PDB file of C-alpha atoms and ligand atoms in Angstrom:
ATOM      1  CA  MET A  12     -13.132 -23.264 -19.500  1.00 81.00           C
ATOM      2  CA  VAL A  13     -12.373 -20.226 -17.362  1.00 98.00           C
ATOM      3  CA  GLU A  14     -13.950 -19.333 -14.033  1.00 98.00           C
ATOM      4  CA  ILE A  15     -15.808 -16.102 -13.353  1.00 98.00           C
ATOM      5  CA  SER A  16     -15.465 -14.085 -10.152  1.00 99.00           C
ATOM      6  CA  THR A  17     -18.142 -11.379 -10.049  1.00 98.00           C
ATOM      7  CA  SER A  18     -17.074  -8.183  -8.303  1.00 98.00           C
ATOM      8  CA  ILE A  19     -19.892  -6.876  -6.093  1.00 97.00           C
ATOM      9  CA  LEU A  20     -18.187  -3.492  -5.675  1.00 96.00           C
ATOM     10  CA  THR A  21     -20.886  -1.653  -7.630  1.00 93.00           C
ATOM     11  CA  MET A  22     -23.831  -3.728  -6.358  1.00 94.00           C
ATOM     12  CA  GLU A  23     -26.887  -1.463  -5.927  1.00 91.00           C
ATOM     13  CA  LYS A  24     -27.640  -0.552  -2.302  1.00 90.00           C
ATOM     14  CA  GLY A  25     -30.832  -2.293  -1.182  1.00 94.00           C
ATOM     15  CA  GLU A  26     -30.609  -4.780  -4.091  1.00 94.00           C
ATOM     16  CA  GLU A  27     -28.102  -7.042  -2.345  1.00 95.00           C
ATOM     17  CA  THR A  28     -30.344 -10.091  -1.790  1.00 96.00           C
ATOM     18  CA  LYS A  29     -31.793 -10.008  -5.295  1.00 96.00           C
ATOM     19  CA  THR A  30     -28.372  -9.520  -6.884  1.00 97.00           C
ATOM     20  CA  ILE A  31     -26.633 -12.253  -4.896  1.00 98.00           C
ATOM     21  CA  PHE A  32     -29.345 -14.834  -5.611  1.00 97.00           C
ATOM     22  CA  ALA A  33     -29.425 -13.845  -9.290  1.00 98.00           C
ATOM     23  CA  LEU A  34     -25.615 -14.168  -9.571  1.00 98.00           C
ATOM     24  CA  GLU A  35     -25.791 -17.559  -7.861  1.00 97.00           C
ATOM     25  CA  ALA A  36     -28.496 -18.700 -10.301  1.00 98.00           C
ATOM     26  CA  ALA A  37     -26.358 -17.365 -13.159  1.00 98.00           C
ATOM     27  CA  LYS A  38     -23.530 -19.625 -11.935  1.00 98.00           C
ATOM     28  CA  THR A  39     -20.822 -17.146 -11.090  1.00 98.00           C
ATOM     29  CA  ASP A  40     -17.971 -19.257  -9.667  1.00 98.00           C
ATOM     30  CA  TYR A  41     -16.986 -16.746  -6.966  1.00 98.00           C
ATOM     31  CA  PHE A  42     -18.028 -13.458  -5.443  1.00 98.00           C
ATOM     32  CA  HIS A  43     -15.107 -11.036  -5.749  1.00 98.00           C
ATOM     33  CA  ILE A  44     -14.884  -8.871  -2.624  1.00 98.00           C
ATOM     34  CA  ASP A  45     -13.012  -5.602  -3.235  1.00 98.00           C
ATOM     35  CA  VAL A  46     -11.705  -4.394   0.129  1.00 98.00           C
ATOM     36  CA  MET A  47     -10.352  -0.831   0.002  1.00 98.00           C
ATOM     37  CA  ASP A  48      -8.996   1.065   3.028  1.00 98.00           C
ATOM     38  CA  GLY A  49      -8.928   4.654   1.720  1.00 98.00           C
ATOM     39  CA  LYS A  50      -5.104   4.598   2.026  1.00 98.00           C
ATOM     40  CA  PHE A  51      -3.706   2.045  -0.440  1.00 98.00           C
ATOM     41  CA  VAL A  52      -6.440   3.324  -2.760  1.00 98.00           C
ATOM     42  CA  GLU A  53      -8.645   6.420  -2.397  1.00 98.00           C
ATOM     43  CA  LYS A  54     -11.988   4.702  -1.749  1.00 98.00           C
ATOM     44  CA  ASN A  55     -12.899   3.052   1.529  1.00 98.00           C
ATOM     45  CA  THR A  56     -15.161   0.012   1.136  1.00 98.00           C
ATOM     46  CA  TYR A  57     -13.867  -1.834   4.195  1.00 98.00           C
ATOM     47  CA  LYS A  58     -17.012  -1.808   6.328  1.00 97.00           C
ATOM     48  CA  LYS A  59     -19.371  -2.300   3.365  1.00 97.00           C
ATOM     49  CA  MET A  60     -17.366  -5.295   2.095  1.00 98.00           C
ATOM     50  CA  MET A  61     -17.251  -6.832   5.565  1.00 98.00           C
ATOM     51  CA  GLU A  62     -21.052  -6.492   5.789  1.00 97.00           C
ATOM     52  CA  ASN A  63     -21.592  -7.826   2.247  1.00 97.00           C
ATOM     53  CA  SER A  64     -19.255 -10.779   2.862  1.00 98.00           C
ATOM     54  CA  SER A  65     -20.970 -11.761   6.119  1.00 98.00           C
ATOM     55  CA  TYR A  66     -24.358 -11.442   4.417  1.00 96.00           C
ATOM     56  CA  ILE A  67     -23.279 -13.586   1.434  1.00 98.00           C
ATOM     57  CA  LYS A  68     -21.953 -16.231   3.843  1.00 97.00           C
ATOM     58  CA  ARG A  69     -25.404 -16.347   5.426  1.00 96.00           C
ATOM     59  CA  ILE A  70     -27.422 -16.728   2.229  1.00 96.00           C
ATOM     60  CA  SER A  71     -25.088 -18.436  -0.260  1.00 97.00           C
ATOM     61  CA  ASN A  72     -22.557 -21.270  -0.347  1.00 95.00           C
ATOM     62  CA  LEU A  73     -20.572 -19.782  -3.227  1.00 98.00           C
ATOM     63  CA  PRO A  74     -16.897 -19.112  -2.392  1.00 98.00           C
ATOM     64  CA  LEU A  75     -15.534 -15.650  -1.616  1.00 98.00           C
ATOM     65  CA  ASP A  76     -12.542 -14.334  -3.558  1.00 98.00           C
ATOM     66  CA  VAL A  77     -11.277 -11.536  -1.309  1.00 99.00           C
ATOM     67  CA  HIS A  78      -9.110  -8.836  -2.930  1.00 99.00           C
ATOM     68  CA  LEU A  79      -7.342  -6.695  -0.294  1.00 99.00           C
ATOM     69  CA  MET A  80      -6.401  -3.217  -1.521  1.00 98.00           C
ATOM     70  CA  VAL A  81      -5.130  -2.120   1.868  1.00 98.00           C
ATOM     71  CA  GLU A  82      -1.898  -0.924   3.510  1.00 98.00           C
ATOM     72  CA  ASP A  83      -2.318  -2.884   6.749  1.00 98.00           C
ATOM     73  CA  VAL A  84      -2.575  -6.323   5.159  1.00 98.00           C
ATOM     74  CA  LYS A  85      -2.232  -8.407   8.338  1.00 98.00           C
ATOM     75  CA  THR A  86      -5.184  -6.676  10.093  1.00 98.00           C
ATOM     76  CA  ALA A  87      -7.354  -7.061   6.993  1.00 98.00           C
ATOM     77  CA  VAL A  88      -6.401 -10.737   6.725  1.00 98.00           C
ATOM     78  CA  ASP A  89      -7.474 -11.253  10.355  1.00 98.00           C
ATOM     79  CA  ASP A  90     -10.733  -9.375   9.756  1.00 98.00           C
ATOM     80  CA  PHE A  91     -11.659 -11.234   6.571  1.00 98.00           C
ATOM     81  CA  LEU A  92     -10.630 -14.686   7.734  1.00 98.00           C
ATOM     82  CA  ALA A  93     -13.773 -14.357   9.857  1.00 98.00           C
ATOM     83  CA  VAL A  94     -15.957 -14.804   6.749  1.00 98.00           C
ATOM     84  CA  GLU A  95     -14.056 -17.973   5.794  1.00 98.00           C
ATOM     85  CA  PRO A  96     -13.122 -16.929   2.230  1.00 98.00           C
ATOM     86  CA  ASN A  97     -11.919 -19.422  -0.367  1.00 98.00           C
ATOM     87  CA  ILE A  98      -8.915 -17.214  -1.062  1.00 98.00           C
ATOM     88  CA  ILE A  99      -7.401 -13.968   0.218  1.00 99.00           C
ATOM     89  CA  THR A 100      -5.323 -11.938  -2.237  1.00 99.00           C
ATOM     90  CA  PHE A 101      -3.117  -9.057  -1.103  1.00 99.00           C
ATOM     91  CA  HIS A 102      -0.979  -6.557  -3.005  1.00 99.00           C
ATOM     92  CA  TYR A 103       2.773  -7.003  -3.429  1.00 99.00           C
ATOM     93  CA  GLU A 104       3.044  -3.181  -3.404  1.00 98.00           C
ATOM     94  CA  ALA A 105       1.562  -3.005   0.126  1.00 98.00           C
ATOM     95  CA  CYS A 106       4.556  -4.885   1.571  1.00 98.00           C
ATOM     96  CA  LYS A 107       7.848  -3.254   2.574  1.00 98.00           C
ATOM     97  CA  ASP A 108      10.064  -6.178   1.523  1.00 98.00           C
ATOM     98  CA  SER A 109      10.142  -9.820   0.390  1.00 98.00           C
ATOM     99  CA  SER A 110      10.164 -11.205   3.913  1.00 98.00           C
ATOM    100  CA  GLU A 111       6.884  -9.418   4.683  1.00 98.00           C
ATOM    101  CA  VAL A 112       5.339 -10.883   1.521  1.00 99.00           C
ATOM    102  CA  LEU A 113       6.491 -14.360   2.545  1.00 98.00           C
ATOM    103  CA  ASP A 114       5.278 -13.879   6.142  1.00 98.00           C
ATOM    104  CA  ILE A 115       1.783 -12.932   4.976  1.00 98.00           C
ATOM    105  CA  ILE A 116       1.651 -15.812   2.485  1.00 99.00           C
ATOM    106  CA  LYS A 117       2.574 -18.189   5.303  1.00 98.00           C
ATOM    107  CA  TYR A 118       0.108 -16.600   7.744  1.00 98.00           C
ATOM    108  CA  ILE A 119      -2.850 -16.895   5.343  1.00 98.00           C
ATOM    109  CA  LYS A 120      -2.011 -20.532   4.578  1.00 98.00           C
ATOM    110  CA  GLU A 121      -1.591 -21.340   8.292  1.00 98.00           C
ATOM    111  CA  ASN A 122      -5.182 -20.157   8.681  1.00 98.00           C
ATOM    112  CA  ASN A 123      -6.376 -22.746   6.156  1.00 97.00           C
ATOM    113  CA  CYS A 124      -7.089 -20.223   3.446  1.00 98.00           C
ATOM    114  CA  LYS A 125      -5.725 -20.119  -0.103  1.00 98.00           C
ATOM    115  CA  VAL A 126      -3.499 -17.156  -0.902  1.00 99.00           C
ATOM    116  CA  GLY A 127      -3.201 -14.868  -3.926  1.00 99.00           C
ATOM    117  CA  LEU A 128      -0.677 -12.154  -4.706  1.00 99.00           C
ATOM    118  CA  ALA A 129      -1.841  -9.120  -6.716  1.00 99.00           C
ATOM    119  CA  ILE A 130       0.275  -6.752  -8.808  1.00 98.00           C
ATOM    120  CA  LYS A 131      -0.633  -3.304 -10.115  1.00 98.00           C
ATOM    121  CA  PRO A 132      -0.266  -2.473 -13.821  1.00 98.00           C
ATOM    122  CA  ASN A 133       3.118  -0.751 -13.380  1.00 98.00           C
ATOM    123  CA  THR A 134       4.700  -3.481 -11.245  1.00 98.00           C
ATOM    124  CA  ASN A 135       7.163  -5.730 -13.090  1.00 98.00           C
ATOM    125  CA  LEU A 136       6.404  -9.430 -13.196  1.00 98.00           C
ATOM    126  CA  GLU A 137      10.025 -10.219 -12.251  1.00 98.00           C
ATOM    127  CA  ASP A 138       9.420  -8.625  -8.841  1.00 98.00           C
ATOM    128  CA  ILE A 139       7.118 -11.488  -7.821  1.00 98.00           C
ATOM    129  CA  TYR A 140       8.686 -14.542  -9.495  1.00 98.00           C
ATOM    130  CA  GLU A 141      10.216 -15.611  -6.158  1.00 98.00           C
ATOM    131  CA  PHE A 142       6.757 -15.892  -4.522  1.00 98.00           C
ATOM    132  CA  LEU A 143       4.989 -17.894  -7.224  1.00 98.00           C
ATOM    133  CA  PRO A 144       5.894 -21.356  -5.869  1.00 98.00           C
ATOM    134  CA  TYR A 145       4.180 -20.504  -2.545  1.00 98.00           C
ATOM    135  CA  ILE A 146       0.847 -19.053  -3.729  1.00 98.00           C
ATOM    136  CA  HIS A 147      -2.327 -20.438  -5.310  1.00 98.00           C
ATOM    137  CA  MET A 148      -3.154 -17.522  -7.595  1.00 98.00           C
ATOM    138  CA  CYS A 149      -1.524 -14.447  -9.117  1.00 99.00           C
ATOM    139  CA  LEU A 150      -3.915 -11.527  -9.655  1.00 99.00           C
ATOM    140  CA  VAL A 151      -2.747  -9.379 -12.578  1.00 98.00           C
ATOM    141  CA  MET A 152      -4.569  -6.036 -12.284  1.00 98.00           C
ATOM    142  CA  THR A 153      -5.711  -4.944 -15.737  1.00 98.00           C
ATOM    143  CA  VAL A 154      -6.690  -1.512 -14.378  1.00 98.00           C
ATOM    144  CA  GLU A 155      -5.261   0.708 -11.633  1.00 98.00           C
ATOM    145  CA  PRO A 156      -6.869  -0.602  -8.423  1.00 98.00           C
ATOM    146  CA  GLY A 157      -9.404   1.695  -6.772  1.00 97.00           C
ATOM    147  CA  LYS A 158     -12.679   1.626  -8.649  1.00 96.00           C
ATOM    148  CA  GLY A 159     -14.951  -0.264 -10.991  1.00 96.00           C
ATOM    149  CA  GLY A 160     -15.981   0.667 -14.524  1.00 96.00           C
ATOM    150  CA  GLN A 161     -12.483   1.429 -15.875  1.00 97.00           C
ATOM    151  CA  LYS A 162     -11.043   0.460 -19.290  1.00 98.00           C
ATOM    152  CA  LEU A 163      -8.595  -2.478 -19.485  1.00 98.00           C
ATOM    153  CA  ILE A 164      -4.982  -1.273 -19.825  1.00 98.00           C
ATOM    154  CA  LYS A 165      -3.727  -3.054 -22.976  1.00 97.00           C
ATOM    155  CA  ALA A 166      -0.099  -3.327 -21.790  1.00 97.00           C
ATOM    156  CA  THR A 167      -1.183  -5.604 -18.913  1.00 98.00           C
ATOM    157  CA  VAL A 168      -2.173  -8.327 -21.389  1.00 98.00           C
ATOM    158  CA  ASN A 169       1.500  -8.928 -22.197  1.00 98.00           C
ATOM    159  CA  LYS A 170       2.118  -9.441 -18.475  1.00 98.00           C
ATOM    160  CA  VAL A 171      -0.534 -12.156 -18.457  1.00 98.00           C
ATOM    161  CA  ARG A 172       1.134 -13.790 -21.473  1.00 98.00           C
ATOM    162  CA  ASP A 173       4.607 -13.555 -19.887  1.00 98.00           C
ATOM    163  CA  LEU A 174       3.304 -14.937 -16.581  1.00 98.00           C
ATOM    164  CA  LYS A 175       1.622 -17.868 -18.347  1.00 98.00           C
ATOM    165  CA  LYS A 176       4.880 -18.639 -20.179  1.00 98.00           C
ATOM    166  CA  TYR A 177       6.921 -18.358 -16.949  1.00 98.00           C
ATOM    167  CA  ILE A 178       4.711 -20.728 -14.931  1.00 98.00           C
ATOM    168  CA  ASN A 179       4.607 -23.241 -17.789  1.00 98.00           C
ATOM    169  CA  ASP A 180       8.402 -23.109 -18.265  1.00 98.00           C
ATOM    170  CA  ASN A 181       8.928 -23.524 -14.509  1.00 98.00           C
ATOM    171  CA  ASN A 182       6.191 -26.123 -13.870  1.00 98.00           C
ATOM    172  CA  ILE A 183       4.387 -23.849 -11.435  1.00 98.00           C
ATOM    173  CA  GLU A 184       0.684 -24.671 -11.052  1.00 97.00           C
ATOM    174  CA  ILE A 185      -1.107 -21.455 -10.132  1.00 98.00           C
ATOM    175  CA  ASP A 186      -4.272 -19.705 -11.295  1.00 98.00           C
ATOM    176  CA  ILE A 187      -3.934 -16.465 -13.233  1.00 99.00           C
ATOM    177  CA  GLU A 188      -6.715 -14.059 -12.345  1.00 99.00           C
ATOM    178  CA  VAL A 189      -7.294 -10.773 -14.196  1.00 99.00           C
ATOM    179  CA  ASP A 190      -9.248  -7.913 -12.709  1.00 98.00           C
ATOM    180  CA  GLY A 191     -10.569  -4.684 -14.191  1.00 98.00           C
ATOM    181  CA  GLY A 192     -12.328  -3.738 -17.418  1.00 98.00           C
ATOM    182  CA  ILE A 193     -13.220  -7.329 -18.281  1.00 98.00           C
ATOM    183  CA  ASN A 194     -16.174  -7.541 -20.690  1.00 98.00           C
ATOM    184  CA  LEU A 195     -17.200  -9.652 -23.680  1.00 98.00           C
ATOM    185  CA  VAL A 196     -14.498  -8.081 -25.865  1.00 97.00           C
ATOM    186  CA  THR A 197     -11.552  -7.953 -23.457  1.00 98.00           C
ATOM    187  CA  ALA A 198     -12.367 -11.406 -22.013  1.00 98.00           C
ATOM    188  CA  ASN A 199     -11.255 -13.102 -25.240  1.00 98.00           C
ATOM    189  CA  ILE A 200      -7.984 -11.154 -25.245  1.00 98.00           C
ATOM    190  CA  VAL A 201      -7.023 -12.084 -21.667  1.00 98.00           C
ATOM    191  CA  LYS A 202      -8.165 -15.710 -22.052  1.00 98.00           C
ATOM    192  CA  GLU A 203      -6.005 -16.091 -25.146  1.00 98.00           C
ATOM    193  CA  ALA A 204      -3.112 -14.620 -23.126  1.00 98.00           C
ATOM    194  CA  GLY A 205      -3.545 -17.295 -20.430  1.00 98.00           C
ATOM    195  CA  ALA A 206      -5.869 -15.992 -17.702  1.00 98.00           C
ATOM    196  CA  ASN A 207      -8.118 -18.686 -16.233  1.00 98.00           C
ATOM    197  CA  ILE A 208     -10.101 -16.668 -13.673  1.00 99.00           C
ATOM    198  CA  LEU A 209     -11.790 -13.467 -14.861  1.00 98.00           C
ATOM    199  CA  VAL A 210     -13.052 -10.838 -12.442  1.00 98.00           C
ATOM    200  CA  SER A 211     -15.857  -8.763 -13.835  1.00 98.00           C
ATOM    201  CA  GLY A 212     -18.074  -6.224 -12.090  1.00 98.00           C
ATOM    202  CA  THR A 213     -19.674  -3.573 -14.261  1.00 97.00           C
ATOM    203  CA  ALA A 214     -20.044  -5.736 -17.384  1.00 98.00           C
ATOM    204  CA  ILE A 215     -21.987  -8.367 -15.428  1.00 98.00           C
ATOM    205  CA  LEU A 216     -23.972  -6.153 -13.021  1.00 97.00           C
ATOM    206  CA  MET A 217     -25.181  -3.864 -15.827  1.00 96.00           C
ATOM    207  CA  ALA A 218     -26.391  -6.825 -17.927  1.00 97.00           C
ATOM    208  CA  LYS A 219     -30.117  -7.563 -18.119  1.00 95.00           C
ATOM    209  CA  ASP A 220     -29.470 -11.313 -17.852  1.00 98.00           C
ATOM    210  CA  TYR A 221     -26.468 -12.273 -15.695  1.00 98.00           C
ATOM    211  CA  LYS A 222     -26.517 -15.871 -16.980  1.00 98.00           C
ATOM    212  CA  VAL A 223     -26.162 -14.864 -20.628  1.00 98.00           C
ATOM    213  CA  ILE A 224     -23.079 -12.727 -19.977  1.00 98.00           C
ATOM    214  CA  ILE A 225     -21.484 -15.154 -17.508  1.00 98.00           C
ATOM    215  CA  ASP A 226     -21.949 -18.035 -19.983  1.00 98.00           C
ATOM    216  CA  GLU A 227     -20.387 -15.877 -22.723  1.00 97.00           C
ATOM    217  CA  LEU A 228     -17.443 -14.850 -20.523  1.00 98.00           C
ATOM    218  CA  LYS A 229     -16.819 -18.507 -19.625  1.00 97.00           C
ATOM    219  CA  LYS A 230     -16.631 -19.695 -23.242  1.00 93.00           C
TER     220      LYS A 230
HETATM  221  C1  DX5 B  13     -10.799  -2.419  -8.899  1.00 82.60           C
HETATM  222  C2  DX5 B  13     -11.300  -3.762  -8.403  1.00 82.60           C
HETATM  223  C3  DX5 B  13     -11.960  -4.561  -9.491  1.00 82.60           C
HETATM  224  C4  DX5 B  13     -13.172  -3.868 -10.092  1.00 82.60           C
HETATM  225  C5  DX5 B  13     -13.675  -4.667 -11.265  1.00 82.60           C
HETATM  226  O1  DX5 B  13      -9.954  -1.862  -7.940  1.00 82.60           O
HETATM  227  O2  DX5 B  13     -10.238  -4.527  -7.891  1.00 82.60           O
HETATM  228  O3  DX5 B  13     -12.347  -5.833  -8.961  1.00 82.60           O
HETATM  229  O4  DX5 B  13     -14.187  -3.759  -9.117  1.00 82.60           O
HETATM  230  O5  DX5 B  13     -14.755  -3.954 -11.774  1.00 82.60           O
HETATM  231  P1  DX5 B  13     -14.945  -3.749 -13.355  1.00 82.60           P
HETATM  232  O6  DX5 B  13     -15.216  -5.131 -13.904  1.00 82.60           O
HETATM  233  O7  DX5 B  13     -16.124  -2.835 -13.432  1.00 82.60           O
HETATM  234  O8  DX5 B  13     -13.688  -3.171 -13.887  1.00 82.60           O
HETATM  235 ZN1   ZN B  14     -10.704  -6.589  -7.412  1.00 82.60          ZN
END
């Protein structure tokens, strides 16, 4: 059984309360918070995601799965720790070297928060092997980070398969989360490859009945 983390990036303005309660009733496992700074990626959702996260914390007990697509990771970690997320995931590509990656991993854990490391489609899996023993989740981007509604990049599925094999061969217990272009068709492909947490935004938010699609994605 996989878990579903619904991205609220494309949540309709003014529909927040209705959407959040409906997603909760539909049993999403997490709310996926896409934090973009307008530098690491073109869009800037920083303020909107801070507001949405604080609002969700007030009206729901479901855990927040924060995805930082920012250059200044440390500042964003400090800002989003304030909404007590279940996990904070940052990008390997935002760090200048391995010691910075390790420092941020340590810092997030010292603040009693789980930590994820995200990699873009063109980043090699080998680049992050050294960090896997210290994190809770690896986020394999199945689209270029920056916006919702994109098509899954097929080549990233092999990365999920290779990662699953690597963690099994090395007895590393981490979650594999995939993010971008996940719908009823691509979900089966990435699940078969070894992903156990699926992020989905457009496919869920455009559905008439969130529960039907979330149940299907979980199967
Ligand atoms: C893209 C974000 C994804 C995206 C997922 O940069 O990290 O979480 O919002 O949205 P869909 O499911 O529409 O691809
Ligand atoms: Zn995301």
